[in-house]
Amino acid sequence: MLTEACGKDPNEDDISAVTQVDECRDKCNIEERDRCLEKHKDNEEQKRKCYNDALDRCAVRCGDDAECLLKCLQLHIPPEP
């Protein structure tokens, strides 16, 4: 998966490095979701799975951080048909 290319978790005291890794992982997750959506563009059930998988990946990264989880929901909820 592309998020592995973003590196390991930096020391949490290094805010700049944490922000950089988080942004990289978010970008990779969105790219992975978009590739999945393109691959399954004619299958609504699979497209929902693409969004759900991206949401799950994002939520795992967030842990218990409510603000991060809210961002995940905003980024990875499928649009209304």
Backbone as JSON Lines, residues from 0, in Angstrom:
{"i":0,"aa":"M","n":[0.84,-1.18,0.0],"ca":[0.0,0.0,0.0],"c":[0.89,1.25,0.0]}
{"i":1,"aa":"L","n":[0.41,2.29,-0.59],"ca":[1.2,3.51,-0.73],"c":[1.53,4.18,0.6]}
{"i":2,"aa":"T","n":[0.68,4.03,1.62],"ca":[0.94,4.72,2.88],"c":[2.25,4.27,3.5]}
{"i":3,"aa":"E","n":[2.72,3.08,3.17],"ca":[4.0,2.61,3.68],"c":[5.14,3.5,3.18]}
{"i":4,"aa":"A","n":[4.97,4.09,2.02],"ca":[5.98,4.98,1.46],"c":[6.11,6.28,2.25]}
{"i":5,"aa":"C","n":[5.15,6.56,3.11],"ca":[5.17,7.79,3.9],"c":[6.1,7.7,5.11]}
{"i":6,"aa":"G","n":[6.57,6.51,5.39],"ca":[7.5,6.33,6.5],"c":[6.82,5.88,7.77]}
{"i":7,"aa":"K","n":[7.66,5.62,8.76],"ca":[7.17,5.18,10.06],"c":[6.66,6.37,10.85]}
{"i":8,"aa":"D","n":[5.94,6.09,11.92],"ca":[5.43,7.16,12.77],"c":[6.61,7.92,13.39]}
{"i":9,"aa":"P","n":[6.64,9.23,13.2],"ca":[7.72,10.02,13.8],"c":[7.47,10.23,15.29]}
{"i":10,"aa":"N","n":[8.46,10.73,15.97],"ca":[8.31,11.09,17.38],"c":[7.19,12.12,17.49]}
{"i":11,"aa":"E","n":[6.23,11.87,18.38],"ca":[5.06,12.76,18.47],"c":[5.42,14.17,18.89]}
{"i":12,"aa":"D","n":[6.61,14.39,19.42],"ca":[7.05,15.74,19.78],"c":[7.46,16.56,18.56]}
{"i":13,"aa":"D","n":[7.71,15.89,17.45],"ca":[8.11,16.57,16.22],"c":[6.85,16.85,15.39]}
{"i":14,"aa":"I","n":[6.17,17.93,15.73],"ca":[4.88,18.27,15.13],"c":[4.99,18.38,13.61]}
{"i":15,"aa":"S","n":[6.06,18.97,13.12],"ca":[6.23,19.12,11.68],"c":[6.29,17.77,10.98]}
{"i":16,"aa":"A","n":[7.06,16.84,11.54],"ca":[7.19,15.51,10.94],"c":[5.88,14.74,11.03]}
{"i":17,"aa":"V","n":[5.18,14.86,12.15],"ca":[3.89,14.19,12.33],"c":[2.9,14.7,11.28]}
{"i":18,"aa":"T","n":[2.85,16.01,11.12],"ca":[1.94,16.62,10.14],"c":[2.28,16.16,8.73]}
{"i":19,"aa":"Q","n":[3.56,16.12,8.41],"ca":[4.0,15.7,7.07],"c":[3.6,14.25,6.79]}
{"i":20,"aa":"V","n":[3.82,13.36,7.75],"ca":[3.48,11.95,7.56],"c":[1.96,11.79,7.47]}
{"i":21,"aa":"D","n":[1.21,12.49,8.32],"ca":[-0.25,12.39,8.28],"c":[-0.79,12.86,6.93]}
{"i":22,"aa":"E","n":[-0.28,13.98,6.43],"ca":[-0.73,14.48,5.13],"c":[-0.39,13.5,4.01]}
{"i":23,"aa":"C","n":[0.77,12.9,4.08],"ca":[1.17,11.91,3.08],"c":[0.22,10.71,3.11]}
{"i":24,"aa":"R","n":[-0.07,10.23,4.31],"ca":[-0.95,9.07,4.44],"c":[-2.37,9.39,3.97]}
{"i":25,"aa":"D","n":[-2.85,10.6,4.28],"ca":[-4.18,11.0,3.8],"c":[-4.21,11.02,2.28]}
{"i":26,"aa":"K","n":[-3.17,11.61,1.68],"ca":[-3.1,11.69,0.22],"c":[-3.07,10.29,-0.4]}
{"i":27,"aa":"C","n":[-2.28,9.41,0.16],"ca":[-2.18,8.04,-0.37],"c":[-3.51,7.31,-0.24]}
{"i":28,"aa":"N","n":[-4.2,7.51,0.88],"ca":[-5.48,6.86,1.08],"c":[-6.5,7.36,0.06]}
{"i":29,"aa":"I","n":[-6.51,8.65,-0.2],"ca":[-7.43,9.21,-1.19],"c":[-7.09,8.68,-2.58]}
{"i":30,"aa":"E","n":[-5.81,8.59,-2.9],"ca":[-5.41,8.05,-4.2],"c":[-5.83,6.59,-4.34]}
{"i":31,"aa":"E","n":[-5.67,5.82,-3.29],"ca":[-6.08,4.41,-3.31],"c":[-7.6,4.3,-3.51]}
{"i":32,"aa":"R","n":[-8.35,5.14,-2.79],"ca":[-9.81,5.16,-2.94],"c":[-10.2,5.51,-4.37]}
{"i":33,"aa":"D","n":[-9.56,6.53,-4.93],"ca":[-9.89,6.97,-6.28],"c":[-9.57,5.91,-7.33]}
{"i":34,"aa":"R","n":[-8.45,5.2,-7.14],"ca":[-8.13,4.08,-8.06],"c":[-9.21,3.0,-7.97]}
{"i":35,"aa":"C","n":[-9.63,2.7,-6.75],"ca":[-10.68,1.7,-6.54],"c":[-11.98,2.14,-7.22]}
{"i":36,"aa":"L","n":[-12.34,3.41,-7.04],"ca":[-13.57,3.93,-7.66],"c":[-13.5,3.85,-9.18]}
{"i":37,"aa":"E","n":[-12.36,4.17,-9.73],"ca":[-12.19,4.1,-11.19],"c":[-12.31,2.66,-11.67]}
{"i":38,"aa":"K","n":[-11.72,1.76,-10.95],"ca":[-11.75,0.34,-11.32],"c":[-13.17,-0.21,-11.3]}
{"i":39,"aa":"H","n":[-14.0,0.3,-10.38],"ca":[-15.35,-0.22,-10.2],"c":[-16.42,0.82,-10.55]}
{"i":40,"aa":"K","n":[-16.14,1.66,-11.53],"ca":[-17.03,2.78,-11.82],"c":[-18.45,2.38,-12.22]}
{"i":41,"aa":"D","n":[-18.65,1.15,-12.63],"ca":[-19.99,0.71,-13.03],"c":[-20.65,-0.2,-12.0]}
{"i":42,"aa":"N","n":[-20.09,-0.28,-10.81],"ca":[-20.61,-1.19,-9.78],"c":[-20.79,-0.41,-8.47]}
{"i":43,"aa":"E","n":[-22.04,-0.03,-8.18],"ca":[-22.32,0.81,-7.01],"c":[-21.93,0.13,-5.7]}
{"i":44,"aa":"E","n":[-22.14,-1.17,-5.6],"ca":[-21.79,-1.88,-4.37],"c":[-20.28,-1.84,-4.13]}
{"i":45,"aa":"Q","n":[-19.51,-2.07,-5.17],"ca":[-18.05,-2.01,-5.04],"c":[-17.57,-0.59,-4.75]}
{"i":46,"aa":"K","n":[-18.23,0.41,-5.32],"ca":[-17.86,1.8,-5.05],"c":[-18.09,2.14,-3.58]}
{"i":47,"aa":"R","n":[-19.19,1.65,-3.0],"ca":[-19.43,1.86,-1.57],"c":[-18.32,1.21,-0.75]}
{"i":48,"aa":"K","n":[-17.89,0.02,-1.2],"ca":[-16.8,-0.67,-0.51],"c":[-15.5,0.14,-0.61]}
{"i":49,"aa":"C","n":[-15.26,0.78,-1.73],"ca":[-14.07,1.63,-1.87],"c":[-14.08,2.73,-0.81]}
{"i":50,"aa":"Y","n":[-15.23,3.38,-0.66],"ca":[-15.35,4.44,0.35],"c":[-15.2,3.87,1.75]}
{"i":51,"aa":"N","n":[-15.85,2.75,2.03],"ca":[-15.77,2.15,3.36],"c":[-14.36,1.72,3.71]}
{"i":52,"aa":"D","n":[-13.66,1.14,2.75],"ca":[-12.27,0.73,2.99],"c":[-11.39,1.94,3.29]}
{"i":53,"aa":"A","n":[-11.58,3.02,2.55],"ca":[-10.81,4.24,2.79],"c":[-11.14,4.82,4.16]}
{"i":54,"aa":"L","n":[-12.41,4.81,4.53],"ca":[-12.82,5.3,5.84],"c":[-12.19,4.46,6.94]}
{"i":55,"aa":"D","n":[-12.19,3.16,6.77],"ca":[-11.58,2.26,7.77],"c":[-10.08,2.53,7.91]}
{"i":56,"aa":"R","n":[-9.38,2.67,6.79],"ca":[-7.94,2.95,6.85],"c":[-7.68,4.26,7.58]}
{"i":57,"aa":"C","n":[-8.49,5.24,7.3],"ca":[-8.33,6.55,7.93],"c":[-8.62,6.46,9.43]}
{"i":58,"aa":"A","n":[-9.69,5.79,9.8],"ca":[-10.09,5.68,11.21],"c":[-9.04,4.93,12.03]}
{"i":59,"aa":"V","n":[-8.46,3.9,11.46],"ca":[-7.42,3.15,12.17],"c":[-6.24,4.07,12.48]}
{"i":60,"aa":"R","n":[-5.89,4.9,11.52],"ca":[-4.78,5.84,11.73],"c":[-5.1,6.85,12.82]}
{"i":61,"aa":"C","n":[-6.38,7.24,12.94],"ca":[-6.78,8.27,13.91],"c":[-6.82,7.78,15.35]}
{"i":62,"aa":"G","n":[-7.12,6.52,15.53],"ca":[-7.3,6.04,16.91],"c":[-8.5,6.72,17.54]}
{"i":63,"aa":"D","n":[-8.3,7.32,18.71],"ca":[-9.4,7.96,19.46],"c":[-9.49,9.47,19.23]}
{"i":64,"aa":"D","n":[-8.75,10.0,18.29],"ca":[-8.73,11.44,18.04],"c":[-10.01,11.85,17.31]}
{"i":65,"aa":"A","n":[-10.93,12.49,18.04],"ca":[-12.24,12.85,17.49],"c":[-12.14,13.78,16.29]}
{"i":66,"aa":"E","n":[-11.23,14.74,16.35],"ca":[-11.08,15.69,15.24],"c":[-10.6,14.96,13.98]}
{"i":67,"aa":"C","n":[-9.69,14.04,14.15],"ca":[-9.18,13.24,13.03],"c":[-10.29,12.37,12.45]}
{"i":68,"aa":"L","n":[-11.07,11.75,13.33],"ca":[-12.18,10.89,12.87],"c":[-13.21,11.69,12.08]}
{"i":69,"aa":"L","n":[-13.48,12.92,12.52],"ca":[-14.42,13.78,11.8],"c":[-13.88,14.08,10.4]}
{"i":70,"aa":"K","n":[-12.58,14.33,10.3],"ca":[-11.97,14.57,8.99],"c":[-12.13,13.33,8.1]}
{"i":71,"aa":"C","n":[-11.97,12.15,8.68],"ca":[-12.15,10.9,7.92],"c":[-13.56,10.83,7.35]}
{"i":72,"aa":"L","n":[-14.53,11.15,8.18],"ca":[-15.92,11.1,7.72],"c":[-16.15,12.09,6.58]}
{"i":73,"aa":"Q","n":[-15.59,13.28,6.7],"ca":[-15.76,14.29,5.66],"c":[-15.11,13.86,4.35]}
{"i":74,"aa":"L","n":[-13.98,13.19,4.44],"ca":[-13.25,12.79,3.24],"c":[-13.78,11.54,2.57]}
{"i":75,"aa":"H","n":[-14.36,10.63,3.35],"ca":[-14.62,9.29,2.83],"c":[-16.07,8.82,2.93]}
{"i":76,"aa":"I","n":[-17.0,9.74,3.03],"ca":[-18.41,9.37,2.94],"c":[-18.81,9.52,1.48]}
{"i":77,"aa":"P","n":[-19.41,8.48,0.91],"ca":[-19.77,8.57,-0.51],"c":[-20.79,9.69,-0.76]}
{"i":78,"aa":"P","n":[-20.7,10.33,-1.91],"ca":[-21.67,11.37,-2.25],"c":[-23.06,10.76,-2.43]}
{"i":79,"aa":"E","n":[-24.04,11.59,-2.22],"ca":[-25.43,11.13,-2.43],"c":[-25.63,10.83,-3.91]}
{"i":80,"aa":"P","n":[-26.37,9.77,-4.22],"ca":[-26.6,9.42,-5.64],"c":[-27.42,10.47,-6.37]}
